[in-house]
Amino acid sequence: MNFAILDDVLPDMQELTTQTLQRALRSTPICQIGPVVEYAFVQASFPQVLPALTTWHHSLIIEAYLGLIRSGNGHLPTSASPYAQEVEFAWAPSTRQAFANPAWVAFRKRFQDAAQRSGLPKATAQGITGACDEMVSNGFEHSERPDTSIIGYRWDRGEFELVVADRGIGVLESLRQHSDYSDLQDTGTALRTAMTDGESRFGRHGSRGYGFRQVFLSLAQLDGCLRFRSGDQRLEIAGQGPTLAAASIAQAAAYQGLLVSIVCHA
Amino acid sequence: MHSVHVGKLAGDDTLGGAANGLNLLAKLLPLLSAQSTGTAFFLDFGDVAMATSSFLRESVIGLRNHCRQNRPDLQVVVANPNQVVLEELGFLLTKTNDALVVCRLNKAGTPSDARVLGLLDAKQTLALKGVLKLGGADAASLASHFKDEDEIGLTGWSNRLATLASKGLVVETKNGRSKIYRPTVEGMSYGA
């Protein structure tokens, strides 16, 4: 399973047989956490059409994700270790106080440790941790369903991956709550708008809307792949020092909420 | 004069997200009661590697705005920011047409290299330059100093000085009926 297969198969999922879907989805090994999370969130909206992850053969990533789901919403990881695991998922804080919970603080340290173990310089790992803080805080502030927000990381030599995803109201509905964006019609434009400096559901003339800036700053010296999913659109950026100017937008299967997936190479 | 090590108080050297910024603000507010009137409150970023705009907005600007409403006698100053933090703070202040004092602070708590970071409009800039040049000023002394450049009246100068105080750039002290404004940190500069 990878993003390319999801993009190929999921938009037409209602027209394909279960056999065809399963063959396509299982045609490649599971190497990244982003596709698994995106699939799981889409599957939750189409349980009659898409096979549940529990039907997959053993995969470290799927087991880690299902372990999170089985632990129950909001259940924080019990490990106090600052040392990274190969793959780890956690529920994001759903209250302001939960951001100070020692279990969350420890997870954050493991996150940064994983980024450094992948080969990223310490300053870059700190920058990516700051970017993760922004994405998690965005979900808390804007999704209106912070209890659904999850975060995951995966590292390997030379590669670090993170995903932050929620099943909230999505970017389009979030922006439309302000009169500055009342005439926004499609999610692709909403995604691009949300990622632009100074734009947020609080309007254009405040001091907010700079959360995605840290994402781009942290990847400025890296080769990275970014994917943002909300509604029926996906926004992707790939390359050295990715910027919003290089973004492409395309149709995708319906996704309730917002998903941010980042893969970067040391 | 009082200072707080921001990284130590926040529990990390990597500071991001609005929620974390608000949590730091909640830790800072109780510390204000120990602060003497008319002094600078230094947020020492010497133990911070990086901070995002959202975090700085909620913590630093949040504290400054709180003081504006509840402790107008206190001025918030950012001390010892590294280049990464300085650039992000400068970015935030520029985008929001705001300004703050930044400086170096040594272990004895003595500030140096103080300067105003961010943006001021032309009128505020003139008022600040007047205060810096005179070492301290009231509306009447600025009106006299700039009588050839700007002919606004005493109320206009008072308003400009009050705006500078609300941004934490000058300290207001009462002198009988008039108000004297001095630079928040002695020797501070603005612009090139």
Short mmCIF file of N, CA, C and O in Angstrom, two decimals, chain A residues 141-260:
data_model
loop_
_atom_site.label_atom_id
_atom_site.label_comp_id
_atom_site.label_asym_id
_atom_site.label_seq_id
_atom_site.Cartn_x
_atom_site.Cartn_y
_atom_site.Cartn_z
N GLU A 141 -6.94 23.30 17.56
CA GLU A 141 -7.66 24.59 17.47
C GLU A 141 -8.75 24.61 16.42
O GLU A 141 -9.75 25.30 16.57
N HIS A 142 -8.54 23.91 15.31
CA HIS A 142 -9.39 24.13 14.14
C HIS A 142 -10.28 22.96 13.73
O HIS A 142 -11.25 23.16 13.03
N SER A 143 -9.94 21.73 14.15
CA SER A 143 -10.67 20.58 13.63
C SER A 143 -12.07 20.45 14.22
O SER A 143 -12.94 19.82 13.63
N GLU A 144 -12.25 20.99 15.39
CA GLU A 144 -13.48 20.84 16.19
C GLU A 144 -13.71 19.39 16.61
O GLU A 144 -14.74 19.07 17.19
N ARG A 145 -12.75 18.54 16.34
CA ARG A 145 -12.78 17.16 16.82
C ARG A 145 -11.37 16.77 17.28
O ARG A 145 -10.76 15.84 16.77
N PRO A 146 -10.82 17.48 18.28
CA PRO A 146 -9.45 17.16 18.69
C PRO A 146 -9.32 15.75 19.27
O PRO A 146 -8.23 15.19 19.30
N ASP A 147 -10.45 15.17 19.67
CA ASP A 147 -10.42 13.81 20.21
C ASP A 147 -10.13 12.77 19.13
O ASP A 147 -9.84 11.62 19.44
N THR A 148 -10.20 13.16 17.86
CA THR A 148 -9.92 12.21 16.77
C THR A 148 -8.51 12.35 16.23
O THR A 148 -8.09 11.60 15.36
N SER A 149 -7.75 13.29 16.74
CA SER A 149 -6.46 13.63 16.15
C SER A 149 -5.37 12.65 16.59
O SER A 149 -5.23 12.37 17.78
N ILE A 150 -4.62 12.15 15.60
CA ILE A 150 -3.51 11.26 15.92
C ILE A 150 -2.23 11.77 15.27
O ILE A 150 -2.26 12.58 14.35
N ILE A 151 -1.12 11.29 15.81
CA ILE A 151 0.18 11.63 15.24
C ILE A 151 1.03 10.36 15.21
O ILE A 151 0.90 9.51 16.09
N GLY A 152 1.83 10.24 14.18
CA GLY A 152 2.72 9.09 14.08
C GLY A 152 4.06 9.49 13.50
O GLY A 152 4.17 10.50 12.80
N TYR A 153 5.09 8.72 13.83
CA TYR A 153 6.40 8.92 13.20
C TYR A 153 6.97 7.55 12.84
O TYR A 153 6.59 6.51 13.41
N ARG A 154 7.88 7.58 11.88
CA ARG A 154 8.61 6.37 11.46
C ARG A 154 9.98 6.84 11.03
O ARG A 154 10.10 7.88 10.37
N TRP A 155 11.00 6.09 11.38
CA TRP A 155 12.33 6.49 10.92
C TRP A 155 13.08 5.28 10.40
O TRP A 155 12.85 4.15 10.80
N ASP A 156 13.97 5.59 9.48
CA ASP A 156 14.90 4.60 8.95
C ASP A 156 16.16 5.40 8.62
O ASP A 156 16.13 6.64 8.59
N ARG A 157 17.23 4.72 8.36
CA ARG A 157 18.46 5.44 8.01
C ARG A 157 18.22 6.28 6.75
O ARG A 157 17.88 5.75 5.71
N GLY A 158 18.36 7.57 6.90
CA GLY A 158 18.22 8.45 5.75
C GLY A 158 16.80 8.91 5.47
O GLY A 158 16.59 9.71 4.55
N GLU A 159 15.83 8.45 6.23
CA GLU A 159 14.45 8.85 5.98
C GLU A 159 13.68 9.01 7.28
O GLU A 159 13.73 8.16 8.16
N PHE A 160 12.92 10.10 7.37
CA PHE A 160 12.06 10.34 8.53
C PHE A 160 10.67 10.69 8.01
O PHE A 160 10.53 11.44 7.04
N GLU A 161 9.67 10.12 8.65
CA GLU A 161 8.29 10.36 8.22
C GLU A 161 7.42 10.74 9.40
O GLU A 161 7.59 10.23 10.50
N LEU A 162 6.50 11.67 9.18
CA LEU A 162 5.52 11.98 10.22
C LEU A 162 4.14 12.13 9.58
O LEU A 162 4.03 12.46 8.40
N VAL A 163 3.14 11.85 10.36
CA VAL A 163 1.76 12.07 9.91
C VAL A 163 0.96 12.62 11.08
O VAL A 163 1.12 12.19 12.21
N VAL A 164 0.15 13.62 10.80
CA VAL A 164 -0.80 14.18 11.77
C VAL A 164 -2.15 14.19 11.07
O VAL A 164 -2.26 14.72 9.97
N ALA A 165 -3.14 13.58 11.68
CA ALA A 165 -4.43 13.43 10.99
C ALA A 165 -5.58 13.54 11.99
O ALA A 165 -5.46 13.12 13.13
N ASP A 166 -6.67 14.13 11.52
CA ASP A 166 -7.88 14.19 12.35
C ASP A 166 -9.10 13.91 11.49
O ASP A 166 -9.02 13.92 10.26
N ARG A 167 -10.22 13.66 12.14
CA ARG A 167 -11.51 13.45 11.44
C ARG A 167 -12.47 14.57 11.81
O ARG A 167 -13.61 14.34 12.18
N GLY A 168 -11.94 15.77 11.72
CA GLY A 168 -12.74 16.93 12.09
C GLY A 168 -13.52 17.50 10.92
O GLY A 168 -13.87 16.80 9.98
N ILE A 169 -13.74 18.82 10.97
CA ILE A 169 -14.61 19.46 9.98
C ILE A 169 -13.91 19.70 8.65
O ILE A 169 -14.56 20.03 7.67
N GLY A 170 -12.60 19.57 8.60
CA GLY A 170 -11.89 19.77 7.34
C GLY A 170 -11.57 21.23 7.09
O GLY A 170 -12.14 22.14 7.70
N VAL A 171 -10.66 21.45 6.15
CA VAL A 171 -10.11 22.79 5.93
C VAL A 171 -11.16 23.74 5.35
O VAL A 171 -11.24 24.90 5.74
N LEU A 172 -11.95 23.25 4.42
CA LEU A 172 -12.92 24.14 3.75
C LEU A 172 -13.93 24.68 4.76
O LEU A 172 -14.16 25.89 4.84
N GLU A 173 -14.54 23.80 5.55
CA GLU A 173 -15.51 24.23 6.54
C GLU A 173 -14.88 25.12 7.59
O GLU A 173 -15.49 26.07 8.08
N SER A 174 -13.64 24.82 7.96
CA SER A 174 -12.97 25.62 8.98
C SER A 174 -12.78 27.06 8.48
O SER A 174 -13.12 28.01 9.18
N LEU A 175 -12.27 27.21 7.26
CA LEU A 175 -12.04 28.56 6.75
C LEU A 175 -13.34 29.31 6.53
O LEU A 175 -13.45 30.51 6.79
N ARG A 176 -14.33 28.61 6.04
CA ARG A 176 -15.62 29.27 5.71
C ARG A 176 -16.27 29.89 6.93
O ARG A 176 -17.19 30.70 6.79
N GLN A 177 -15.81 29.55 8.12
CA GLN A 177 -16.42 30.12 9.33
C GLN A 177 -16.09 31.60 9.48
O GLN A 177 -16.69 32.29 10.31
N HIS A 178 -15.15 32.07 8.67
CA HIS A 178 -14.85 33.50 8.70
C HIS A 178 -15.33 34.13 7.40
O HIS A 178 -15.19 33.54 6.33
N SER A 179 -15.84 35.33 7.51
CA SER A 179 -16.43 36.01 6.35
C SER A 179 -15.40 36.26 5.24
O SER A 179 -15.76 36.37 4.07
N ASP A 180 -14.12 36.32 5.60
CA ASP A 180 -13.07 36.51 4.58
C ASP A 180 -13.07 35.36 3.57
O ASP A 180 -12.57 35.51 2.46
N TYR A 181 -13.60 34.20 3.97
CA TYR A 181 -13.53 33.02 3.11
C TYR A 181 -14.90 32.44 2.79
O TYR A 181 -15.03 31.29 2.39
N SER A 182 -15.92 33.26 2.93
CA SER A 182 -17.29 32.73 2.76
C SER A 182 -17.54 32.28 1.33
O SER A 182 -18.43 31.47 1.09
N ASP A 183 -16.78 32.78 0.36
CA ASP A 183 -17.03 32.36 -1.02
C ASP A 183 -16.08 31.27 -1.50
O ASP A 183 -16.02 30.96 -2.69
N LEU A 184 -15.34 30.67 -0.57
CA LEU A 184 -14.51 29.51 -0.96
C LEU A 184 -15.42 28.36 -1.33
O LEU A 184 -16.35 28.04 -0.60
N GLN A 185 -15.13 27.73 -2.47
CA GLN A 185 -16.02 26.69 -2.95
C GLN A 185 -15.42 25.30 -2.89
O GLN A 185 -16.15 24.31 -2.77
N ASP A 186 -14.11 25.18 -3.09
CA ASP A 186 -13.55 23.83 -3.19
C ASP A 186 -12.39 23.65 -2.22
O ASP A 186 -11.72 24.61 -1.82
N THR A 187 -12.18 22.39 -1.87
CA THR A 187 -11.18 22.07 -0.86
C THR A 187 -9.77 22.32 -1.34
O THR A 187 -8.89 22.67 -0.54
N GLY A 188 -9.51 22.13 -2.62
CA GLY A 188 -8.16 22.37 -3.13
C GLY A 188 -7.72 23.81 -2.90
O GLY A 188 -6.62 24.08 -2.39
N THR A 189 -8.61 24.74 -3.22
CA THR A 189 -8.31 26.15 -2.98
C THR A 189 -8.20 26.42 -1.48
O THR A 189 -7.34 27.19 -1.03
N ALA A 190 -9.05 25.76 -0.70
CA ALA A 190 -9.00 25.93 0.75
C ALA A 190 -7.66 25.44 1.31
O ALA A 190 -7.08 26.09 2.19
N LEU A 191 -7.19 24.31 0.82
CA LEU A 191 -5.89 23.79 1.27
C LEU A 191 -4.78 24.79 0.97
O LEU A 191 -3.96 25.11 1.83
N ARG A 192 -4.76 25.26 -0.26
CA ARG A 192 -3.71 26.21 -0.64
C ARG A 192 -3.82 27.48 0.20
O ARG A 192 -2.82 28.04 0.64
N THR A 193 -5.03 27.94 0.44
CA THR A 193 -5.24 29.15 1.24
C THR A 193 -4.74 28.95 2.67
O THR A 193 -4.02 29.78 3.23
N ALA A 194 -5.12 27.81 3.26
CA ALA A 194 -4.77 27.55 4.66
C ALA A 194 -3.26 27.51 4.85
O ALA A 194 -2.76 27.83 5.93
N MET A 195 -2.55 27.11 3.81
CA MET A 195 -1.10 26.98 3.92
C MET A 195 -0.37 28.27 3.59
O MET A 195 0.85 28.33 3.70
N THR A 196 -1.10 29.28 3.23
CA THR A 196 -0.49 30.56 2.88
C THR A 196 -0.32 31.41 4.14
O THR A 196 -1.25 31.49 4.96
N ASP A 197 0.81 32.05 4.26
CA ASP A 197 1.07 32.89 5.44
C ASP A 197 -0.03 33.92 5.64
O ASP A 197 -0.43 34.61 4.71
N GLY A 198 -0.49 34.03 6.88
CA GLY A 198 -1.45 35.08 7.23
C GLY A 198 -2.90 34.70 7.02
O GLY A 198 -3.79 35.49 7.32
N GLU A 199 -3.14 33.49 6.50
CA GLU A 199 -4.51 33.06 6.24
C GLU A 199 -4.93 32.04 7.30
O GLU A 199 -4.25 31.04 7.48
N SER A 200 -6.07 32.26 7.95
CA SER A 200 -6.57 31.28 8.91
C SER A 200 -8.04 31.54 9.15
O SER A 200 -8.58 32.56 8.72
N ARG A 201 -8.69 30.66 9.86
CA ARG A 201 -10.12 30.81 10.12
C ARG A 201 -10.40 32.05 10.97
O ARG A 201 -11.55 32.41 11.18
N PHE A 202 -9.36 32.71 11.46
CA PHE A 202 -9.52 33.94 12.23
C PHE A 202 -9.45 35.17 11.32
O PHE A 202 -9.49 36.30 11.81
N GLY A 203 -9.34 34.93 10.02
CA GLY A 203 -9.34 36.04 9.08
C GLY A 203 -7.96 36.47 8.66
O GLY A 203 -6.95 36.04 9.23
N ARG A 204 -7.92 37.36 7.71
CA ARG A 204 -6.66 37.75 7.07
C ARG A 204 -5.92 38.84 7.81
O ARG A 204 -4.76 39.08 7.55
N HIS A 205 -6.56 39.54 8.69
CA HIS A 205 -5.92 40.74 9.23
C HIS A 205 -5.51 40.60 10.68
O HIS A 205 -5.29 41.57 11.36
N GLY A 206 -5.41 39.39 11.15
CA GLY A 206 -4.96 39.19 12.52
C GLY A 206 -3.50 38.78 12.57
O GLY A 206 -2.76 38.94 11.61
N SER A 207 -3.11 38.23 13.69
CA SER A 207 -1.72 37.83 13.87
C SER A 207 -1.55 36.33 13.68
O SER A 207 -0.55 35.76 14.08
N ARG A 208 -2.54 35.67 13.07
CA ARG A 208 -2.52 34.22 12.98
C ARG A 208 -2.33 33.76 11.54
O ARG A 208 -2.31 34.56 10.61
N GLY A 209 -2.22 32.43 11.39
CA GLY A 209 -2.11 31.88 10.04
C GLY A 209 -0.68 31.62 9.61
O GLY A 209 -0.38 31.65 8.42
N TYR A 210 0.21 31.38 10.55
CA TYR A 210 1.60 31.13 10.18
C TYR A 210 2.06 29.73 10.61
O TYR A 210 3.25 29.45 10.68
N GLY A 211 1.10 28.86 10.87
CA GLY A 211 1.43 27.52 11.36
C GLY A 211 2.18 26.67 10.35
O GLY A 211 3.07 25.91 10.72
N PHE A 212 1.83 26.79 9.06
CA PHE A 212 2.49 25.96 8.06
C PHE A 212 3.87 26.51 7.70
O PHE A 212 4.66 25.82 7.08
N ARG A 213 4.13 27.73 8.08
CA ARG A 213 5.44 28.34 7.79
C ARG A 213 6.55 27.46 8.35
O ARG A 213 7.57 27.23 7.68
N GLN A 214 6.35 26.95 9.57
CA GLN A 214 7.39 26.14 10.20
C GLN A 214 7.62 24.84 9.44
O GLN A 214 8.73 24.32 9.42
N VAL A 215 6.56 24.32 8.82
CA VAL A 215 6.72 23.11 8.02
C VAL A 215 7.72 23.38 6.90
O VAL A 215 8.68 22.63 6.70
N PHE A 216 7.51 24.46 6.18
CA PHE A 216 8.38 24.76 5.04
C PHE A 216 9.79 25.17 5.49
O PHE A 216 10.78 24.80 4.87
N LEU A 217 9.85 25.91 6.60
CA LEU A 217 11.17 26.30 7.11
C LEU A 217 11.99 25.07 7.48
O LEU A 217 13.18 24.99 7.17
N SER A 218 11.35 24.10 8.12
CA SER A 218 12.09 22.93 8.62
C SER A 218 12.59 22.06 7.47
O SER A 218 13.57 21.34 7.62
N LEU A 219 11.93 22.14 6.31
CA LEU A 219 12.31 21.30 5.17
C LEU A 219 13.15 22.04 4.14
O LEU A 219 13.48 21.49 3.09
N ALA A 220 13.51 23.28 4.44
CA ALA A 220 14.15 24.14 3.45
C ALA A 220 15.43 23.54 2.88
O ALA A 220 15.75 23.75 1.71
N GLN A 221 16.16 22.78 3.70
CA GLN A 221 17.44 22.23 3.23
C GLN A 221 17.33 20.74 2.89
O GLN A 221 18.33 20.06 2.72
N LEU A 222 16.11 20.21 2.84
CA LEU A 222 15.93 18.78 2.68
C LEU A 222 15.19 18.44 1.41
O LEU A 222 14.50 19.28 0.83
N ASP A 223 15.31 17.17 1.05
CA ASP A 223 14.47 16.62 -0.02
C ASP A 223 13.23 16.06 0.67
O ASP A 223 13.34 15.18 1.52
N GLY A 224 12.06 16.59 0.33
CA GLY A 224 10.87 16.18 1.06
C GLY A 224 9.66 15.95 0.18
O GLY A 224 9.58 16.45 -0.95
N CYS A 225 8.72 15.15 0.70
CA CYS A 225 7.43 14.93 0.05
C CYS A 225 6.35 15.28 1.06
O CYS A 225 6.31 14.70 2.13
N LEU A 226 5.50 16.22 0.71
CA LEU A 226 4.42 16.63 1.58
C LEU A 226 3.09 16.30 0.92
O LEU A 226 2.93 16.49 -0.29
N ARG A 227 2.17 15.84 1.71
CA ARG A 227 0.84 15.52 1.19
C ARG A 227 -0.18 16.00 2.19
O ARG A 227 -0.06 15.73 3.39
N PHE A 228 -1.17 16.74 1.73
CA PHE A 228 -2.23 17.26 2.57
C PHE A 228 -3.55 16.77 2.00
O PHE A 228 -3.81 16.93 0.80
N ARG A 229 -4.39 16.18 2.85
CA ARG A 229 -5.66 15.63 2.38
C ARG A 229 -6.79 16.23 3.19
O ARG A 229 -6.74 16.32 4.42
N SER A 230 -7.82 16.66 2.48
CA SER A 230 -9.03 17.13 3.12
C SER A 230 -10.12 17.12 2.08
O SER A 230 -9.86 17.43 0.90
N GLY A 231 -11.33 16.70 2.47
CA GLY A 231 -12.42 16.63 1.51
C GLY A 231 -12.06 15.70 0.36
O GLY A 231 -11.45 14.65 0.56
N ASP A 232 -12.36 16.13 -0.87
CA ASP A 232 -12.12 15.27 -2.04
C ASP A 232 -10.89 15.72 -2.82
O ASP A 232 -10.81 15.53 -4.04
N GLN A 233 -9.94 16.35 -2.14
CA GLN A 233 -8.76 16.85 -2.82
C GLN A 233 -7.48 16.45 -2.08
O GLN A 233 -7.50 16.16 -0.89
N ARG A 234 -6.40 16.46 -2.83
CA ARG A 234 -5.08 16.29 -2.22
C ARG A 234 -4.16 17.38 -2.78
O ARG A 234 -4.25 17.74 -3.95
N LEU A 235 -3.30 17.88 -1.91
CA LEU A 235 -2.30 18.87 -2.30
C LEU A 235 -0.94 18.24 -2.00
O LEU A 235 -0.72 17.78 -0.89
N GLU A 236 -0.09 18.21 -3.02
CA GLU A 236 1.21 17.56 -2.84
C GLU A 236 2.34 18.47 -3.30
O GLU A 236 2.20 19.25 -4.25
N ILE A 237 3.44 18.34 -2.58
CA ILE A 237 4.66 19.09 -2.92
C ILE A 237 5.82 18.12 -2.75
O ILE A 237 5.89 17.42 -1.74
N ALA A 238 6.71 18.10 -3.73
CA ALA A 238 7.86 17.21 -3.61
C ALA A 238 9.09 17.89 -4.18
O ALA A 238 8.99 18.68 -5.11
N GLY A 239 10.24 17.56 -3.60
CA GLY A 239 11.48 18.09 -4.14
C GLY A 239 12.37 18.66 -3.06
O GLY A 239 12.06 18.60 -1.88
N GLN A 240 13.45 19.24 -3.52
CA GLN A 240 14.43 19.85 -2.62
C GLN A 240 13.88 21.18 -2.12
O GLN A 240 13.47 22.01 -2.92
N GLY A 241 13.86 21.36 -0.79
CA GLY A 241 13.35 22.61 -0.24
C GLY A 241 11.93 22.92 -0.72
O GLY A 241 11.68 23.94 -1.35
N PRO A 242 10.98 22.02 -0.45
CA PRO A 242 9.62 22.19 -0.99
C PRO A 242 8.96 23.49 -0.52
O PRO A 242 9.11 23.90 0.61
N THR A 243 8.26 24.12 -1.45
CA THR A 243 7.51 25.36 -1.15
C THR A 243 6.11 25.25 -1.71
O THR A 243 5.84 24.44 -2.62
N LEU A 244 5.23 26.11 -1.22
CA LEU A 244 3.84 26.09 -1.65
C LEU A 244 3.73 26.39 -3.14
O LEU A 244 2.83 25.91 -3.82
N ALA A 245 4.67 27.17 -3.66
CA ALA A 245 4.64 27.54 -5.08
C ALA A 245 4.70 26.31 -5.98
O ALA A 245 4.21 26.32 -7.11
N ALA A 246 5.30 25.24 -5.47
CA ALA A 246 5.46 24.02 -6.28
C ALA A 246 4.33 23.02 -6.07
O ALA A 246 4.40 21.91 -6.56
N ALA A 247 3.27 23.42 -5.36
CA ALA A 247 2.20 22.48 -5.01
C ALA A 247 1.36 22.11 -6.21
O ALA A 247 1.11 22.93 -7.10
N SER A 248 0.91 20.85 -6.23
CA SER A 248 -0.06 20.41 -7.23
C SER A 248 -1.29 19.92 -6.48
O SER A 248 -1.19 19.37 -5.40
N ILE A 249 -2.46 20.14 -7.09
CA ILE A 249 -3.73 19.76 -6.46
C ILE A 249 -4.46 18.80 -7.39
O ILE A 249 -4.46 19.00 -8.61
N ALA A 250 -5.04 17.75 -6.81
CA ALA A 250 -5.74 16.76 -7.64
C ALA A 250 -6.91 16.18 -6.84
O ALA A 250 -6.97 16.31 -5.62
N GLN A 251 -7.78 15.54 -7.58
CA GLN A 251 -8.95 14.90 -6.97
C GLN A 251 -8.52 13.66 -6.20
O GLN A 251 -7.52 13.01 -6.55
N ALA A 252 -9.26 13.33 -5.15
CA ALA A 252 -8.96 12.14 -4.36
C ALA A 252 -10.26 11.63 -3.74
O ALA A 252 -11.30 12.29 -3.83
N ALA A 253 -10.18 10.47 -3.12
CA ALA A 253 -11.36 9.92 -2.43
C ALA A 253 -11.72 10.84 -1.27
O ALA A 253 -10.88 11.51 -0.69
N ALA A 254 -13.00 10.85 -0.92
CA ALA A 254 -13.48 11.73 0.15
C ALA A 254 -12.79 11.41 1.45
O ALA A 254 -12.72 10.26 1.88
N TYR A 255 -12.26 12.46 2.10
CA TYR A 255 -11.56 12.32 3.38
C TYR A 255 -12.15 13.34 4.33
O TYR A 255 -12.11 14.54 4.07
N GLN A 256 -12.72 12.87 5.42
CA GLN A 256 -13.33 13.75 6.40
C GLN A 256 -12.25 14.23 7.38
O GLN A 256 -11.70 13.43 8.14
N GLY A 257 -11.93 15.52 7.38
CA GLY A 257 -10.92 16.04 8.31
C GLY A 257 -9.72 16.59 7.56
O GLY A 257 -9.83 17.10 6.45
N LEU A 258 -8.57 16.49 8.19
CA LEU A 258 -7.31 16.94 7.57
C LEU A 258 -6.22 15.94 7.90
O LEU A 258 -6.10 15.50 9.05
N LEU A 259 -5.43 15.59 6.89
CA LEU A 259 -4.26 14.75 7.09
C LEU A 259 -3.04 15.46 6.53
O LEU A 259 -3.09 16.01 5.44
N VAL A 260 -1.97 15.46 7.32
CA VAL A 260 -0.70 16.03 6.89
C VAL A 260 0.33 14.92 6.94
O VAL A 260 0.53 14.30 8.00
#
